[in-house]
Tab-separated table of N, CA and C in Angstrom:
chain	number	residue	atom	x	y	z
A	12	MET	N	37.034	50.333	100.029
A	12	MET	CA	36.134	51.520	99.685
A	12	MET	C	34.781	50.751	100.376
A	13	LEU	N	34.363	49.658	99.202
A	13	LEU	CA	33.134	49.043	99.883
A	13	LEU	C	33.178	48.352	101.276
A	14	SER	N	34.706	48.090	102.066
A	14	SER	CA	34.745	47.344	103.675
A	14	SER	C	34.229	48.436	104.137
A	15	SER	N	34.216	49.841	103.889
A	15	SER	CA	34.152	51.231	104.677
A	15	SER	C	32.387	51.625	104.797
A	16	LEU	N	31.708	50.953	103.793
A	16	LEU	CA	30.456	51.314	104.007
A	16	LEU	C	30.020	50.194	105.165
A	17	PRO	N	28.430	50.524	105.550
A	17	PRO	CA	28.029	49.881	106.845
A	17	PRO	C	27.237	48.669	106.610
A	18	ILE	N	27.400	48.328	105.306
A	18	ILE	CA	26.459	47.256	104.610
A	18	ILE	C	27.436	45.968	104.865
A	19	SER	N	28.862	46.161	104.971
A	19	SER	CA	29.606	44.928	105.378
A	19	SER	C	29.572	44.664	106.815
A	20	ASN	N	28.763	45.361	107.834
A	20	ASN	CA	28.921	44.919	108.766
A	20	ASN	C	27.185	44.819	108.993
A	21	PRO	N	26.382	43.680	109.162
A	21	PRO	CA	24.855	43.641	109.303
A	21	PRO	C	24.230	44.375	110.651
A	22	ARG	N	25.035	43.917	111.757
A	22	ARG	CA	24.493	44.475	112.718
A	22	ARG	C	24.223	45.911	112.822
A	23	GLN	N	25.481	46.534	112.566
A	23	GLN	CA	25.600	48.084	112.392
A	23	GLN	C	24.304	48.474	111.203
A	24	LEU	N	24.525	48.107	110.209
A	24	LEU	CA	23.051	48.247	109.277
A	24	LEU	C	21.742	48.024	110.250
A	25	LEU	N	21.180	46.440	110.780
A	25	LEU	CA	20.292	46.460	111.265
A	25	LEU	C	20.004	47.738	112.462
A	26	THR	N	21.036	48.111	113.082
A	26	THR	CA	21.045	49.143	114.048
A	26	THR	C	20.571	50.822	113.445
A	27	GLN	N	20.906	50.901	112.472
A	27	GLN	CA	20.703	52.047	111.818
A	27	GLN	C	18.869	52.133	111.437
A	28	ILE	N	18.988	50.917	110.934
A	28	ILE	CA	17.372	50.655	110.515
A	28	ILE	C	16.370	50.623	111.295
A	29	LEU	N	16.563	49.947	112.779
A	29	LEU	CA	15.653	50.522	113.583
A	29	LEU	C	15.916	51.325	114.203
A	30	ASN	N	17.230	52.308	114.017
A	30	ASN	CA	16.919	53.711	114.937
A	30	ASN	C	16.049	54.477	113.538
A	31	PHE	N	15.973	54.083	112.465
A	31	PHE	CA	15.117	54.779	111.399
A	31	PHE	C	13.645	54.661	111.767
A	32	ALA	N	13.369	53.358	112.328
A	32	ALA	CA	12.262	53.003	112.385
A	32	ALA	C	11.789	53.752	113.757
A	33	LEU	N	12.185	53.971	115.034
A	33	LEU	CA	12.111	54.386	116.101
A	33	LEU	C	11.485	55.678	115.854
A	34	VAL	N	12.628	56.666	115.101
A	34	VAL	CA	12.312	57.735	114.554
A	34	VAL	C	10.920	57.939	114.154
A	35	LEU	N	10.745	57.491	112.914
A	35	LEU	CA	9.013	57.116	112.480
A	35	LEU	C	7.706	56.895	113.176
A	36	SER	N	8.128	55.639	113.946
A	36	SER	CA	7.108	55.356	115.129
A	36	SER	C	6.988	56.538	116.040
A	37	THR	N	8.167	57.257	116.811
A	37	THR	CA	7.817	58.205	117.458
A	37	THR	C	6.904	59.294	116.923
A	38	ALA	N	7.610	59.775	115.607
A	38	ALA	CA	6.320	60.917	114.972
A	38	ALA	C	5.390	60.492	114.996
A	39	PHE	N	5.050	59.177	114.789
A	39	PHE	CA	3.324	58.492	114.383
A	39	PHE	C	2.844	58.966	116.067
A	40	MET	N	3.058	58.427	116.697
A	40	MET	CA	2.590	58.182	118.311
A	40	MET	C	2.098	59.854	118.489
A	41	LEU	N	3.411	60.613	118.391
A	41	LEU	CA	3.053	62.273	118.703
A	41	LEU	C	2.011	62.699	118.235
A	42	TRP	N	1.872	62.065	116.833
A	42	TRP	CA	0.751	62.886	115.920
A	42	TRP	C	-0.674	62.255	116.759
A	43	LYS	N	-0.504	60.905	117.163
A	43	LYS	CA	-1.891	60.348	117.474
A	43	LYS	C	-2.213	61.347	118.778
A	44	ALA	N	-0.962	61.242	119.882
A	44	ALA	CA	-1.288	61.947	120.579
A	44	ALA	C	-2.137	62.901	120.754
A	45	LEU	N	-1.159	63.637	119.719
A	45	LEU	CA	-2.031	65.248	119.406
A	45	LEU	C	-3.421	65.032	118.831
A	46	SER	N	-3.641	63.753	118.188
A	46	SER	CA	-5.045	63.850	117.868
A	46	SER	C	-6.172	63.567	118.896
A	47	VAL	N	-5.606	62.891	120.032
A	47	VAL	CA	-6.294	62.684	120.975
A	47	VAL	C	-6.735	63.848	121.770
A	48	ALA	N	-5.540	64.639	121.590
A	48	ALA	CA	-5.607	65.758	123.142
A	48	ALA	C	-6.452	66.744	122.355
A	49	THR	N	-6.350	67.084	121.036
A	49	THR	CA	-7.367	68.246	120.310
A	49	THR	C	-8.782	67.469	120.006
A	50	ASP	N	-9.067	66.174	120.126
A	50	ASP	CA	-9.876	65.940	119.706
A	50	ASP	C	-10.219	65.761	118.170
A	51	SER	N	-9.112	65.566	117.377
A	51	SER	CA	-9.525	66.005	115.699
A	51	SER	C	-8.475	64.842	115.272
A	52	PRO	N	-8.996	64.299	114.134
A	52	PRO	CA	-8.424	63.189	113.217
A	52	PRO	C	-7.326	63.724	112.588
A	53	SER	N	-7.451	65.197	112.326
A	53	SER	CA	-6.097	65.914	111.767
A	53	SER	C	-5.755	67.217	112.616
A	54	PRO	N	-5.138	67.213	113.616
A	54	PRO	CA	-4.985	68.481	114.440
A	54	PRO	C	-3.897	69.610	114.025
A	55	ILE	N	-3.380	69.156	112.499
A	55	ILE	CA	-2.662	70.387	111.985
A	55	ILE	C	-2.789	69.915	110.348
A	56	VAL	N	-3.069	71.497	110.046
A	56	VAL	CA	-3.257	71.286	108.281
A	56	VAL	C	-2.660	72.451	107.997
A	57	VAL	N	-2.893	71.897	106.389
A	57	VAL	CA	-2.073	73.134	105.822
A	57	VAL	C	-3.057	73.779	104.833
A	58	VAL	N	-3.025	75.480	104.813
A	58	VAL	CA	-4.025	75.942	103.870
A	58	VAL	C	-3.447	75.722	102.412
A	59	LEU	N	-4.087	75.386	101.352
A	59	LEU	CA	-4.014	74.999	100.382
A	59	LEU	C	-4.685	75.778	98.946
A	60	SER	N	-5.068	76.887	99.740
A	60	SER	CA	-5.687	77.940	98.500
A	60	SER	C	-5.675	78.945	98.977
A	61	GLY	N	-5.896	80.155	98.500
A	61	GLY	CA	-6.043	81.648	98.655
A	61	GLY	C	-7.323	82.154	99.357
A	62	SER	N	-8.489	81.099	99.643
A	62	SER	CA	-9.741	81.669	99.924
A	62	SER	C	-9.928	82.170	101.354
A	63	MET	N	-9.264	82.045	102.210
A	63	MET	CA	-8.927	82.832	103.225
A	63	MET	C	-8.110	84.439	103.394
A	64	GLU	N	-7.457	84.446	102.440
A	64	GLU	CA	-6.937	85.599	102.290
A	64	GLU	C	-7.578	86.777	102.852
A	65	PRO	N	-7.307	87.776	103.779
A	65	PRO	CA	-6.048	87.716	104.221
A	65	PRO	C	-5.456	87.469	105.346
A	66	ALA	N	-6.770	86.453	106.034
A	66	ALA	CA	-6.432	85.868	107.215
A	66	ALA	C	-5.253	85.002	107.365
A	67	PHE	N	-5.299	83.944	106.298
A	67	PHE	CA	-4.454	83.184	106.192
A	67	PHE	C	-3.960	82.949	104.634
A	68	GLN	N	-2.590	82.759	104.372
A	68	GLN	CA	-2.150	82.929	103.032
A	68	GLN	C	-2.104	81.314	102.978
A	69	ARG	N	-1.722	80.897	101.336
A	69	ARG	CA	-1.223	79.459	101.188
A	69	ARG	C	-0.016	79.032	101.734
A	70	GLY	N	-0.354	77.937	102.268
A	70	GLY	CA	1.054	77.523	102.865
A	70	GLY	C	1.203	77.504	104.364
A	71	ASP	N	0.049	78.604	105.239
A	71	ASP	CA	0.355	78.383	106.049
A	71	ASP	C	-0.078	77.327	107.240
A	72	LEU	N	0.199	77.081	108.059
A	72	LEU	CA	0.404	75.876	109.145
A	72	LEU	C	-0.752	76.096	110.149
A	73	LEU	N	-1.934	75.367	109.984
A	73	LEU	CA	-3.038	75.954	111.499
A	73	LEU	C	-2.919	74.578	112.226
A	74	PHE	N	-3.175	74.997	113.838
A	74	PHE	CA	-3.254	74.096	114.775
A	74	PHE	C	-4.723	74.350	114.812
A	75	LEU	N	-5.429	72.888	115.247
A	75	LEU	CA	-6.991	72.731	115.395
A	75	LEU	C	-7.378	72.387	116.805
A	76	TRP	N	-8.438	72.889	117.429
A	76	TRP	CA	-8.700	72.042	118.535
A	76	TRP	C	-10.466	71.600	118.235
A	77	ASN	N	-10.700	70.790	118.547
A	77	ASN	CA	-11.941	70.219	118.689
A	77	ASN	C	-13.030	69.712	119.869
A	78	ARG	N	-12.136	70.407	121.118
A	78	ARG	CA	-12.961	70.336	122.083
A	78	ARG	C	-13.666	71.264	122.648
A	79	GLY	N	-15.410	71.173	123.102
A	79	GLY	CA	-16.442	72.051	122.842
A	79	GLY	C	-16.711	72.189	121.522
A	80	GLN	N	-18.254	72.134	121.578
A	80	GLN	CA	-18.719	72.112	120.170
A	80	GLN	C	-19.868	73.478	119.766
A	81	GLU	N	-19.631	74.594	120.428
A	81	GLU	CA	-20.203	75.671	120.530
A	81	GLU	C	-19.298	76.708	119.738
A	82	THR	N	-19.564	76.237	118.602
A	82	THR	CA	-18.805	76.974	117.496
A	82	THR	C	-19.923	78.374	117.330
A	83	GLN	N	-18.914	79.446	117.273
A	83	GLN	CA	-19.803	81.104	117.096
A	83	GLN	C	-19.453	81.595	115.672
A	84	ILE	N	-20.402	82.167	115.467
A	84	ILE	CA	-20.418	82.993	114.081
A	84	ILE	C	-18.689	83.728	114.099
A	85	GLY	N	-18.124	83.791	113.063
A	85	GLY	CA	-16.781	84.187	112.720
A	85	GLY	C	-15.808	83.514	113.233
A	86	GLU	N	-16.104	82.344	113.437
A	86	GLU	CA	-14.878	81.785	114.109
A	86	GLU	C	-14.355	80.959	112.525
A	87	VAL	N	-13.015	80.713	112.810
A	87	VAL	CA	-12.543	79.981	111.399
A	87	VAL	C	-12.559	78.200	111.880
A	88	VAL	N	-12.997	77.393	110.842
A	88	VAL	CA	-12.972	75.717	111.206
A	88	VAL	C	-12.549	75.218	110.020
A	89	VAL	N	-11.995	74.249	110.018
A	89	VAL	CA	-11.647	73.211	109.117
A	89	VAL	C	-12.779	72.124	108.856
A	90	TYR	N	-13.011	71.621	107.888
A	90	TYR	CA	-14.335	70.867	107.732
A	90	TYR	C	-13.608	69.967	106.529
A	91	ASN	N	-14.400	68.824	106.307
A	91	ASN	CA	-14.260	67.624	105.050
A	91	ASN	C	-15.454	67.964	104.299
A	92	VAL	N	-15.617	67.849	103.259
A	92	VAL	CA	-16.960	67.603	102.151
A	92	VAL	C	-17.682	65.866	102.405
A	93	LYS	N	-18.579	65.664	102.611
A	93	LYS	CA	-18.699	63.979	102.698
A	93	LYS	C	-17.962	63.785	101.174
A	94	GLY	N	-17.327	62.297	101.036
A	94	GLY	CA	-17.186	61.834	99.479
A	94	GLY	C	-15.596	62.450	99.431
A	95	LYS	N	-15.053	63.682	100.094
A	95	LYS	CA	-13.870	64.500	99.360
A	95	LYS	C	-13.006	64.421	100.711
A	96	ASP	N	-11.561	64.363	100.455
A	96	ASP	CA	-10.473	63.931	101.413
A	96	ASP	C	-9.639	65.209	101.421
A	97	ILE	N	-10.054	65.914	101.069
A	97	ILE	CA	-9.123	67.728	101.367
A	97	ILE	C	-10.282	68.566	101.780
A	98	PRO	N	-9.271	68.641	103.667
A	98	PRO	CA	-10.101	69.701	104.196
A	98	PRO	C	-10.190	71.304	103.776
A	99	ILE	N	-11.319	71.579	104.264
A	99	ILE	CA	-11.292	73.232	103.760
A	99	ILE	C	-11.504	74.077	104.950
A	100	VAL	N	-10.491	75.172	105.074
A	100	VAL	CA	-10.144	76.420	106.123
A	100	VAL	C	-11.166	77.575	105.636
A	101	HIS	N	-12.344	77.539	106.412
A	101	HIS	CA	-13.463	78.958	105.905
A	101	HIS	C	-14.123	79.471	107.402
A	102	ARG	N	-14.899	80.706	107.031
A	102	ARG	CA	-15.075	81.067	108.397
A	102	ARG	C	-16.855	80.904	108.683
A	103	VAL	N	-17.120	80.572	109.915
A	103	VAL	CA	-18.601	80.406	110.129
A	103	VAL	C	-19.106	81.807	109.937
A	104	VAL	N	-20.157	81.795	109.065
A	104	VAL	CA	-21.038	83.278	108.673
A	104	VAL	C	-22.449	83.024	109.229
A	105	ARG	N	-23.273	81.946	109.373
A	105	ARG	CA	-24.281	81.241	109.998
A	105	ARG	C	-24.522	80.314	110.697
A	106	ARG	N	-25.502	80.391	111.732
A	106	ARG	CA	-25.386	79.114	112.823
A	106	ARG	C	-26.689	78.863	113.113
A	107	TYR	N	-27.164	77.680	113.162
A	107	TYR	CA	-28.748	77.234	113.229
A	107	TYR	C	-28.406	76.018	114.367
A	108	GLY	N	-29.824	76.157	114.761
A	108	GLY	CA	-29.759	75.237	116.248
A	108	GLY	C	-28.483	75.486	117.359
A	109	GLY	N	-28.538	74.328	118.162
A	109	GLY	CA	-27.937	74.197	119.298
A	109	GLY	C	-28.427	74.022	120.626
A	110	GLY	N	-28.053	73.874	121.259
A	110	GLY	CA	-28.428	73.058	122.477
A	110	GLY	C	-29.180	71.987	122.470
A	111	ASP	N	-30.446	71.897	122.500
A	111	ASP	CA	-31.045	70.267	122.079
A	111	ASP	C	-30.678	69.893	120.634
A	112	GLU	N	-30.782	70.973	120.402
A	112	GLU	CA	-30.571	70.311	118.110
A	112	GLU	C	-29.311	70.406	117.691
A	113	PRO	N	-28.992	69.792	117.005
A	113	PRO	CA	-28.135	69.705	116.399
A	113	PRO	C	-27.213	70.861	115.727
A	114	LEU	N	-26.149	71.449	116.090
A	114	LEU	CA	-25.529	72.848	115.425
A	114	LEU	C	-25.321	72.761	114.261
A	115	ARG	N	-25.460	73.765	113.421
A	115	ARG	CA	-25.762	73.391	112.009
A	115	ARG	C	-24.789	74.882	111.608
A	116	LEU	N	-23.731	74.724	110.834
A	116	LEU	CA	-22.961	75.956	110.403
A	116	LEU	C	-23.402	76.309	108.864
A	117	LEU	N	-22.888	77.350	108.244
A	117	LEU	CA	-22.772	77.598	107.289
A	117	LEU	C	-21.621	78.480	107.161
A	118	THR	N	-20.418	77.920	106.185
A	118	THR	CA	-19.301	78.640	106.205
A	118	THR	C	-18.930	79.734	104.880
A	119	LYS	N	-17.887	80.316	104.771
A	119	LYS	CA	-17.672	81.262	103.692
A	119	LYS	C	-16.220	81.268	103.620
A	120	GLY	N	-15.416	81.228	102.669
A	120	GLY	CA	-14.025	81.780	102.586
A	120	GLY	C	-13.874	83.479	102.748
A	121	ASP	N	-13.140	84.211	103.522
A	121	ASP	CA	-13.025	85.581	103.305
A	121	ASP	C	-12.631	85.945	102.000
A	122	ASN	N	-12.072	85.799	101.177
A	122	ASN	CA	-12.192	85.656	99.617
A	122	ASN	C	-12.638	85.380	98.709
A	123	ASN	N	-13.672	85.341	99.210
A	123	ASN	CA	-15.104	84.255	98.273
A	123	ASN	C	-15.949	85.361	98.248
A	124	LEU	N	-17.449	85.214	97.122
A	124	LEU	CA	-17.802	86.214	96.982
A	124	LEU	C	-19.159	85.143	97.518
A	125	ALA	N	-19.247	84.247	97.573
A	125	ALA	CA	-20.418	83.563	97.698
A	125	ALA	C	-20.240	82.628	99.160
A	126	ASP	N	-21.038	82.173	99.662
A	126	ASP	CA	-21.126	80.925	100.795
A	126	ASP	C	-20.650	79.567	99.993
A	127	ASP	N	-20.368	78.966	101.065
A	127	ASP	CA	-19.749	77.430	100.716
A	127	ASP	C	-20.574	76.689	100.130
A	128	THR	N	-21.979	76.918	100.072
A	128	THR	CA	-23.285	75.489	99.759
A	128	THR	C	-22.871	74.804	98.387
A	129	GLU	N	-21.833	75.697	97.405
A	129	GLU	CA	-21.950	74.810	96.509
A	129	GLU	C	-20.702	74.043	96.722
A	130	LEU	N	-19.849	74.413	97.901
A	130	LEU	CA	-18.793	73.344	98.261
A	130	LEU	C	-19.366	72.039	98.303
A	131	TYR	N	-20.135	72.104	99.158
A	131	TYR	CA	-20.785	71.073	100.121
A	131	TYR	C	-21.278	69.929	99.581
A	132	ALA	N	-21.728	68.323	99.988
A	132	ALA	CA	-22.091	67.608	99.186
A	132	ALA	C	-23.222	67.786	98.608
A	133	GLN	N	-23.904	66.988	97.665
A	133	GLN	CA	-24.844	67.349	96.622
A	133	GLN	C	-26.013	67.224	97.962
A	134	GLY	N	-27.075	67.949	97.888
A	134	GLY	CA	-28.365	67.643	98.690
A	134	GLY	C	-27.927	68.352	100.050
A	135	GLN	N	-26.651	68.883	100.474
A	135	GLN	CA	-26.251	69.537	101.570
A	135	GLN	C	-26.405	70.965	101.709
A	136	ASP	N	-27.241	71.527	102.633
A	136	ASP	CA	-27.255	72.952	102.878
A	136	ASP	C	-26.394	73.441	104.122
A	137	TYR	N	-26.039	72.773	104.668
A	137	TYR	CA	-24.666	73.533	105.921
A	137	TYR	C	-24.209	72.372	106.338
A	138	LEU	N	-23.547	72.606	107.243
A	138	LEU	CA	-22.575	71.606	108.014
A	138	LEU	C	-22.954	71.346	109.098
A	139	THR	N	-22.752	69.975	109.876
A	139	THR	CA	-23.428	69.322	110.818
A	139	THR	C	-22.031	69.488	111.810
A	140	ARG	N	-22.066	70.361	112.892
A	140	ARG	CA	-20.976	70.420	114.078
A	140	ARG	C	-20.137	69.080	114.288
A	141	SER	N	-21.106	67.983	114.630
A	141	SER	CA	-20.382	66.835	115.075
A	141	SER	C	-20.239	66.236	114.015
A	142	GLU	N	-20.504	65.807	112.991
A	142	GLU	CA	-20.405	65.104	111.823
A	142	GLU	C	-18.908	65.934	110.742
A	143	ASP	N	-19.067	67.250	110.421
A	143	ASP	CA	-18.274	67.392	109.185
A	143	ASP	C	-17.159	68.382	109.813
A	144	ILE	N	-17.267	69.089	111.178
A	144	ILE	CA	-16.331	69.874	111.144
A	144	ILE	C	-14.958	68.598	112.088
A	145	ILE	N	-13.582	69.052	111.549
A	145	ILE	CA	-12.791	68.556	111.980
A	145	ILE	C	-12.043	69.416	112.960
A	146	GLY	N	-11.900	70.955	113.153
A	146	GLY	CA	-11.693	71.423	114.388
A	146	GLY	C	-11.599	72.860	113.966
A	147	SER	N	-11.718	73.908	114.972
A	147	SER	CA	-11.694	75.120	114.848
A	147	SER	C	-10.031	75.432	115.117
A	148	VAL	N	-9.661	77.015	114.439
A	148	VAL	CA	-8.374	77.209	113.751
A	148	VAL	C	-8.069	77.842	115.635
A	149	LYS	N	-7.285	77.633	116.334
A	149	LYS	CA	-6.760	78.182	117.228
A	149	LYS	C	-5.479	78.787	117.528
A	150	GLY	N	-4.435	78.755	116.751
A	150	GLY	CA	-3.115	79.200	115.968
A	150	GLY	C	-3.011	79.052	114.718
A	151	TYR	N	-1.674	79.468	114.319
A	151	TYR	CA	-0.734	78.952	112.903
A	151	TYR	C	0.630	79.791	112.938
A	152	VAL	N	1.180	79.237	112.024
A	152	VAL	CA	2.354	79.523	111.928
A	152	VAL	C	2.511	79.899	110.264
A	153	PRO	N	2.933	81.137	109.625
A	153	PRO	CA	3.188	81.786	108.504
A	153	PRO	C	3.835	80.841	107.371
A	154	PHE	N	3.353	80.337	106.235
A	154	PHE	CA	4.198	80.133	105.156
A	154	PHE	C	5.001	78.383	105.248
A	155	VAL	N	4.648	77.852	106.657
A	155	VAL	CA	5.816	76.604	107.195
A	155	VAL	C	4.878	75.349	106.207
A	156	GLY	N	3.607	75.580	106.027
A	156	GLY	CA	3.476	74.193	105.186
A	156	GLY	C	3.683	74.305	103.931
A	157	TYR	N	4.468	74.916	103.257
A	157	TYR	CA	4.719	74.913	101.779
A	157	TYR	C	5.494	73.810	101.100
A	158	VAL	N	6.275	73.223	102.770
A	158	VAL	CA	6.708	71.845	102.329
A	158	VAL	C	6.278	70.941	101.873
A	159	THR	N	4.819	70.993	102.510
A	159	THR	CA	3.597	70.129	102.362
A	159	THR	C	3.211	70.168	100.687
A	160	ILE	N	2.792	71.691	100.600
A	160	ILE	CA	2.248	71.890	98.968
A	160	ILE	C	3.326	71.274	98.017
A	161	LEU	N	4.425	71.541	98.560
A	161	LEU	CA	5.871	71.039	97.379
A	161	LEU	C	5.670	69.844	96.996
A	162	LEU	N	5.651	68.706	98.302
A	162	LEU	CA	5.587	67.392	98.023
A	162	LEU	C	4.604	67.005	97.269
A	163	SER	N	3.445	67.516	97.645
A	163	SER	CA	1.857	67.083	97.333
A	163	SER	C	1.771	67.354	95.496
A	164	GLU	N	2.546	68.250	95.323
A	164	GLU	CA	2.360	68.855	93.517
A	164	GLU	C	3.025	68.324	93.038
A	165	HIS	N	4.252	67.808	93.507
A	165	HIS	CA	5.516	67.259	92.934
A	165	HIS	C	6.272	66.379	93.825
A	166	PRO	N	5.354	64.672	93.039
A	166	PRO	CA	5.668	63.815	93.582
A	166	PRO	C	6.583	62.986	93.237
A	167	TRP	N	7.577	63.756	92.015
A	167	TRP	CA	9.280	62.936	92.074
A	167	TRP	C	10.076	63.951	93.055
A	168	LEU	N	9.550	65.124	93.596
A	168	LEU	CA	10.207	65.404	94.865
A	168	LEU	C	10.024	64.507	95.931
A	169	LYS	N	9.084	64.127	96.360
A	169	LYS	CA	9.016	63.239	97.589
A	169	LYS	C	9.840	61.637	97.320
A	170	THR	N	9.882	61.501	96.072
A	170	THR	CA	10.191	59.936	95.707
A	170	THR	C	11.911	60.400	96.037
A	171	ALA	N	12.604	61.445	95.351
A	171	ALA	CA	13.635	61.730	95.553
A	171	ALA	C	14.190	62.076	96.873
A	172	LEU	N	13.474	62.788	98.246
A	172	LEU	CA	13.417	62.810	99.290
A	172	LEU	C	13.515	61.988	100.039
A	173	LEU	N	12.509	60.672	100.033
A	173	LEU	CA	12.646	59.594	100.518
A	173	LEU	C	13.964	58.448	100.031
A	174	GLY	N	14.148	58.722	98.770
A	174	GLY	CA	15.654	57.768	98.651
A	174	GLY	C	16.840	58.639	99.067
A	175	LEU	N	16.955	59.937	99.231
A	175	LEU	CA	17.822	60.377	100.053
A	175	LEU	C	17.978	60.086	101.626
A	176	MET	N	17.054	59.932	101.975
A	176	MET	CA	16.837	59.884	103.657
A	176	MET	C	17.442	57.969	103.541
A	177	GLY	N	16.974	57.483	102.881
A	177	GLY	CA	17.491	55.864	102.768
A	177	GLY	C	18.902	55.961	102.578
A	178	VAL	N	19.459	56.811	101.576
A	178	VAL	CA	20.515	56.291	101.501
A	178	VAL	C	21.671	57.034	102.845
A	179	MET	N	21.182	58.053	103.287
A	179	MET	CA	21.809	58.541	104.360
A	179	MET	C	21.930	57.248	105.799
A	180	VAL	N	20.670	56.604	105.925
A	180	VAL	CA	20.730	55.609	106.845
A	180	VAL	C	21.688	54.831	106.574
A	181	VAL	N	21.752	54.363	105.563
A	181	VAL	CA	22.691	53.244	105.038
A	181	VAL	C	24.016	53.556	105.094
A	182	LEU	N	24.487	54.964	104.753
A	182	LEU	CA	25.945	55.803	104.664
A	182	LEU	C	26.231	55.772	106.336
A	183	GLN	N	25.010	56.101	107.025
A	183	GLN	CA	25.532	56.741	108.451
A	183	GLN	C	26.428	56.141	109.034
A	184	ARG	N	27.334	56.857	109.640
A	184	ARG	CA	28.337	56.050	110.658
A	184	ARG	C	27.832	56.540	112.063
A	185	GLU	N	28.064	55.381	113.260
A	185	GLU	CA	27.773	55.990	114.416
A	185	GLU	C	29.154	56.143	115.015
């Protein structure tokens, strides 16, 4: 029984571990290439709340583009608040400046009553396009991001999934 496990053959086990590392490194390289192509540190994000309903639902996977800095009123953007790590998906409702001046934006969730000035960093009344915006939404896939939400809301599920993947790597036969 134990002799049938790949652990008994170190060369086969090493091959499986290297194959697993190859898959992970390929995924990382694709993510970085997508980041460079879109000029966005996070080219794909998941909608985490219902603030943009009915345009986007919780769990929708959004594709971002950050090339071309002329953001228009009505455009949906993703931004980070200074000092916080959670991206926010909201629509531009007002813009100031542009051209020689830095472009400044005011945003609001479609499902919210007020604009986002309360969400911005303390003392910040608007977003600066070049500093705060991660990208503009160019496409989406409905509900695919629920997997990410489940994994972040239930850490034990992430551990179980990683453990299951590890066991499968060790027990896999070629």
